[in-house]
């Protein structure tokens, strides 16, 4: 199977890697200068990550804190810009520290360039990080 190159295929492949807890492979889907943004990030959490290395550092401890099981209700919307898709989805699983259920709704705007993620705007609910064990970023909040 060849590597996914369309934004929709790239995003879906990335979700599978997150479920497999293969963060290194997920990060490898990113362009060297890729940009990840969190418009609704609460104080103390990053709002913007510039470059693959910053994305890798941010995500490195994710599986130690959030055990994802599925992304049900995934809907991919094509846009007028062929390199950009909008994804609606839920991420469900459990918080590792507390064992509590994890259920987050996301909207992501994903742009690909040359078969790699060049931009990812992640609109998620900032109230969910108030849950004990949800903070995988080492934030100072």
PDB file of C-alpha atoms in Angstrom:
ATOM      1  CA  UNK A   1       0.000   0.000   0.000  1.00  0.00           C
ATOM      2  CA  UNK A   2       1.343   3.421  -0.912  1.00  0.00           C
ATOM      3  CA  UNK A   3       1.469   6.264   1.595  1.00  0.00           C
ATOM      4  CA  UNK A   4      -1.720   8.352   1.784  1.00  0.00           C
ATOM      5  CA  UNK A   5      -1.386  11.725   0.120  1.00  0.00           C
ATOM      6  CA  UNK A   6      -4.870  13.236  -0.001  1.00  0.00           C
ATOM      7  CA  UNK A   7      -5.729  15.302   3.068  1.00  0.00           C
ATOM      8  CA  UNK A   8      -8.673  13.015   3.921  1.00  0.00           C
ATOM      9  CA  UNK A   9      -6.624   9.810   3.612  1.00  0.00           C
ATOM     10  CA  UNK A  10      -3.726  11.355   5.491  1.00  0.00           C
ATOM     11  CA  UNK A  11      -5.995  12.413   8.352  1.00  0.00           C
ATOM     12  CA  UNK A  12      -7.684   8.991   8.564  1.00  0.00           C
ATOM     13  CA  UNK A  13      -4.302   7.249   8.514  1.00  0.00           C
ATOM     14  CA  UNK A  14      -3.148   9.570  11.296  1.00  0.00           C
ATOM     15  CA  UNK A  15      -6.170   8.668  13.427  1.00  0.00           C
ATOM     16  CA  UNK A  16      -5.343   4.972  13.026  1.00  0.00           C
ATOM     17  CA  UNK A  17      -1.767   5.668  14.171  1.00  0.00           C
ATOM     18  CA  UNK A  18      -3.071   7.525  17.238  1.00  0.00           C
ATOM     19  CA  UNK A  19      -5.283   4.548  18.101  1.00  0.00           C
ATOM     20  CA  UNK A  20      -2.214   2.311  17.694  1.00  0.00           C
ATOM     21  CA  UNK A  21      -0.327   4.703  20.015  1.00  0.00           C
ATOM     22  CA  UNK A  22       2.358   5.081  17.348  1.00  0.00           C
ATOM     23  CA  UNK A  23       3.167   8.708  17.988  1.00  0.00           C
ATOM     24  CA  UNK A  24       6.468   8.548  16.066  1.00  0.00           C
ATOM     25  CA  UNK A  25       4.669   7.388  12.916  1.00  0.00           C
ATOM     26  CA  UNK A  26       1.957  10.024  13.435  1.00  0.00           C
ATOM     27  CA  UNK A  27       4.594  12.751  13.729  1.00  0.00           C
ATOM     28  CA  UNK A  28       6.260  11.428  10.552  1.00  0.00           C
ATOM     29  CA  UNK A  29       3.080  12.441   8.688  1.00  0.00           C
ATOM     30  CA  UNK A  30       3.948  16.083   9.384  1.00  0.00           C
ATOM     31  CA  UNK A  31       5.851  18.496   7.157  1.00  0.00           C
ATOM     32  CA  UNK A  32       9.051  19.763   8.741  1.00  0.00           C
ATOM     33  CA  UNK A  33       7.502  23.247   8.979  1.00  0.00           C
ATOM     34  CA  UNK A  34       4.003  22.003   9.886  1.00  0.00           C
ATOM     35  CA  UNK A  35       1.833  24.230  12.053  1.00  0.00           C
ATOM     36  CA  UNK A  36      -0.588  22.963  14.721  1.00  0.00           C
ATOM     37  CA  UNK A  37      -2.995  25.459  16.279  1.00  0.00           C
ATOM     38  CA  UNK A  38      -5.463  25.236  19.158  1.00  0.00           C
ATOM     39  CA  UNK A  39      -7.777  28.268  18.950  1.00  0.00           C
ATOM     40  CA  UNK A  40      -9.657  27.319  22.149  1.00  0.00           C
ATOM     41  CA  UNK A  41      -6.663  26.259  24.272  1.00  0.00           C
ATOM     42  CA  UNK A  42      -7.026  27.346  27.895  1.00  0.00           C
ATOM     43  CA  UNK A  43      -4.429  29.466  29.644  1.00  0.00           C
ATOM     44  CA  UNK A  44      -1.228  27.524  30.248  1.00  0.00           C
ATOM     45  CA  UNK A  45      -1.737  25.294  27.216  1.00  0.00           C
ATOM     46  CA  UNK A  46      -0.012  25.992  23.896  1.00  0.00           C
ATOM     47  CA  UNK A  47      -2.051  27.787  21.269  1.00  0.00           C
ATOM     48  CA  UNK A  48       0.445  27.271  18.434  1.00  0.00           C
ATOM     49  CA  UNK A  49       3.120  24.686  17.680  1.00  0.00           C
ATOM     50  CA  UNK A  50       5.520  25.537  14.889  1.00  0.00           C
ATOM     51  CA  UNK A  51       7.390  22.711  13.208  1.00  0.00           C
ATOM     52  CA  UNK A  52       7.404  18.919  13.357  1.00  0.00           C
ATOM     53  CA  UNK A  53       9.734  18.895  16.378  1.00  0.00           C
ATOM     54  CA  UNK A  54       7.338  21.044  18.411  1.00  0.00           C
ATOM     55  CA  UNK A  55       4.409  18.780  17.461  1.00  0.00           C
ATOM     56  CA  UNK A  56       6.478  15.716  18.427  1.00  0.00           C
ATOM     57  CA  UNK A  57       7.371  17.190  21.818  1.00  0.00           C
ATOM     58  CA  UNK A  58       3.733  18.117  22.481  1.00  0.00           C
ATOM     59  CA  UNK A  59       2.413  14.644  21.600  1.00  0.00           C
ATOM     60  CA  UNK A  60       5.221  12.545  23.104  1.00  0.00           C
ATOM     61  CA  UNK A  61       3.398  11.799  26.386  1.00  0.00           C
ATOM     62  CA  UNK A  62      -0.130  11.623  24.977  1.00  0.00           C
ATOM     63  CA  UNK A  63      -0.553   7.804  25.236  1.00  0.00           C
ATOM     64  CA  UNK A  64       0.668   7.859  28.842  1.00  0.00           C
ATOM     65  CA  UNK A  65      -2.304  10.045  29.772  1.00  0.00           C
ATOM     66  CA  UNK A  66      -5.089   9.357  27.271  1.00  0.00           C
ATOM     67  CA  UNK A  67      -5.829   5.829  26.065  1.00  0.00           C
ATOM     68  CA  UNK A  68      -7.812   6.319  22.868  1.00  0.00           C
ATOM     69  CA  UNK A  69     -10.059   3.442  21.792  1.00  0.00           C
ATOM     70  CA  UNK A  70     -11.961   4.808  18.807  1.00  0.00           C
ATOM     71  CA  UNK A  71     -12.918   7.793  16.698  1.00  0.00           C
ATOM     72  CA  UNK A  72     -16.637   7.169  16.137  1.00  0.00           C
ATOM     73  CA  UNK A  73     -18.788   9.513  14.130  1.00  0.00           C
ATOM     74  CA  UNK A  74     -15.908  10.592  11.862  1.00  0.00           C
ATOM     75  CA  UNK A  75     -17.108  12.844   9.060  1.00  0.00           C
ATOM     76  CA  UNK A  76     -14.712  14.329   6.526  1.00  0.00           C
ATOM     77  CA  UNK A  77     -15.841  17.383   4.562  1.00  0.00           C
ATOM     78  CA  UNK A  78     -14.079  18.345   1.358  1.00  0.00           C
ATOM     79  CA  UNK A  79     -13.548  22.053   0.821  1.00  0.00           C
ATOM     80  CA  UNK A  80     -13.156  24.350  -2.172  1.00  0.00           C
ATOM     81  CA  UNK A  81      -9.406  24.074  -1.564  1.00  0.00           C
ATOM     82  CA  UNK A  82      -8.371  20.541  -2.597  1.00  0.00           C
ATOM     83  CA  UNK A  83      -5.498  20.445  -0.108  1.00  0.00           C
ATOM     84  CA  UNK A  84      -7.792  21.179   2.876  1.00  0.00           C
ATOM     85  CA  UNK A  85     -10.459  19.091   4.626  1.00  0.00           C
ATOM     86  CA  UNK A  86     -12.597  19.648   7.691  1.00  0.00           C
ATOM     87  CA  UNK A  87     -13.018  16.648   9.989  1.00  0.00           C
ATOM     88  CA  UNK A  88     -15.718  16.238  12.623  1.00  0.00           C
ATOM     89  CA  UNK A  89     -15.096  13.431  15.087  1.00  0.00           C
ATOM     90  CA  UNK A  90     -15.244  12.122  18.612  1.00  0.00           C
ATOM     91  CA  UNK A  91     -12.292  10.605  20.380  1.00  0.00           C
ATOM     92  CA  UNK A  92     -13.300   8.061  23.016  1.00  0.00           C
ATOM     93  CA  UNK A  93     -11.269   6.043  25.473  1.00  0.00           C
ATOM     94  CA  UNK A  94     -10.124   6.510  29.046  1.00  0.00           C
ATOM     95  CA  UNK A  95      -7.847   8.703  31.114  1.00  0.00           C
ATOM     96  CA  UNK A  96      -4.933   6.511  32.176  1.00  0.00           C
ATOM     97  CA  UNK A  97      -4.358   8.093  35.601  1.00  0.00           C
ATOM     98  CA  UNK A  98      -7.941   7.980  36.855  1.00  0.00           C
ATOM     99  CA  UNK A  99      -9.495   5.321  34.637  1.00  0.00           C
ATOM    100  CA  UNK A 100     -12.301   7.794  33.909  1.00  0.00           C
ATOM    101  CA  UNK A 101     -13.943   7.740  30.496  1.00  0.00           C
ATOM    102  CA  UNK A 102     -12.557  10.126  27.882  1.00  0.00           C
ATOM    103  CA  UNK A 103     -15.016  11.476  25.324  1.00  0.00           C
ATOM    104  CA  UNK A 104     -13.994  14.536  23.325  1.00  0.00           C
ATOM    105  CA  UNK A 105     -15.631  16.101  20.289  1.00  0.00           C
ATOM    106  CA  UNK A 106     -13.289  17.716  17.773  1.00  0.00           C
ATOM    107  CA  UNK A 107     -13.427  19.716  14.611  1.00  0.00           C
ATOM    108  CA  UNK A 108     -10.117  19.831  12.768  1.00  0.00           C
ATOM    109  CA  UNK A 109      -9.140  21.816   9.703  1.00  0.00           C
ATOM    110  CA  UNK A 110      -6.345  19.851   8.049  1.00  0.00           C
ATOM    111  CA  UNK A 111      -4.178  20.981   5.144  1.00  0.00           C
ATOM    112  CA  UNK A 112      -1.703  18.746   3.329  1.00  0.00           C
ATOM    113  CA  UNK A 113       1.219  19.682   1.123  1.00  0.00           C
ATOM    114  CA  UNK A 114       3.289  17.119  -0.783  1.00  0.00           C
ATOM    115  CA  UNK A 115       1.588  14.256   1.063  1.00  0.00           C
ATOM    116  CA  UNK A 116       2.336  15.632   4.552  1.00  0.00           C
ATOM    117  CA  UNK A 117       0.297  17.589   7.079  1.00  0.00           C
ATOM    118  CA  UNK A 118       1.264  21.238   6.759  1.00  0.00           C
ATOM    119  CA  UNK A 119      -1.446  22.747   8.945  1.00  0.00           C
ATOM    120  CA  UNK A 120      -3.809  21.365  11.580  1.00  0.00           C
ATOM    121  CA  UNK A 121      -6.237  23.623  13.436  1.00  0.00           C
ATOM    122  CA  UNK A 122      -7.718  21.631  16.308  1.00  0.00           C
ATOM    123  CA  UNK A 123     -10.986  22.948  17.760  1.00  0.00           C
ATOM    124  CA  UNK A 124     -11.569  20.974  20.971  1.00  0.00           C
ATOM    125  CA  UNK A 125     -13.391  21.583  24.227  1.00  0.00           C
ATOM    126  CA  UNK A 126     -10.985  23.211  26.718  1.00  0.00           C
ATOM    127  CA  UNK A 127     -13.206  22.258  29.670  1.00  0.00           C
ATOM    128  CA  UNK A 128     -12.235  18.617  29.192  1.00  0.00           C
ATOM    129  CA  UNK A 129      -8.656  19.264  30.337  1.00  0.00           C
ATOM    130  CA  UNK A 130      -9.925  20.153  33.791  1.00  0.00           C
ATOM    131  CA  UNK A 131     -10.400  16.400  34.309  1.00  0.00           C
ATOM    132  CA  UNK A 132      -7.648  14.844  36.427  1.00  0.00           C
ATOM    133  CA  UNK A 133      -5.140  13.033  34.235  1.00  0.00           C
ATOM    134  CA  UNK A 134      -6.017  14.839  31.003  1.00  0.00           C
ATOM    135  CA  UNK A 135      -2.992  17.151  31.013  1.00  0.00           C
ATOM    136  CA  UNK A 136      -0.319  15.441  28.941  1.00  0.00           C
ATOM    137  CA  UNK A 137       1.470  18.646  27.964  1.00  0.00           C
ATOM    138  CA  UNK A 138       3.211  19.444  31.232  1.00  0.00           C
ATOM    139  CA  UNK A 139       1.428  22.797  31.305  1.00  0.00           C
ATOM    140  CA  UNK A 140       1.731  25.054  34.287  1.00  0.00           C
ATOM    141  CA  UNK A 141      -1.959  25.488  34.969  1.00  0.00           C
TER     142      UNK A 141
END
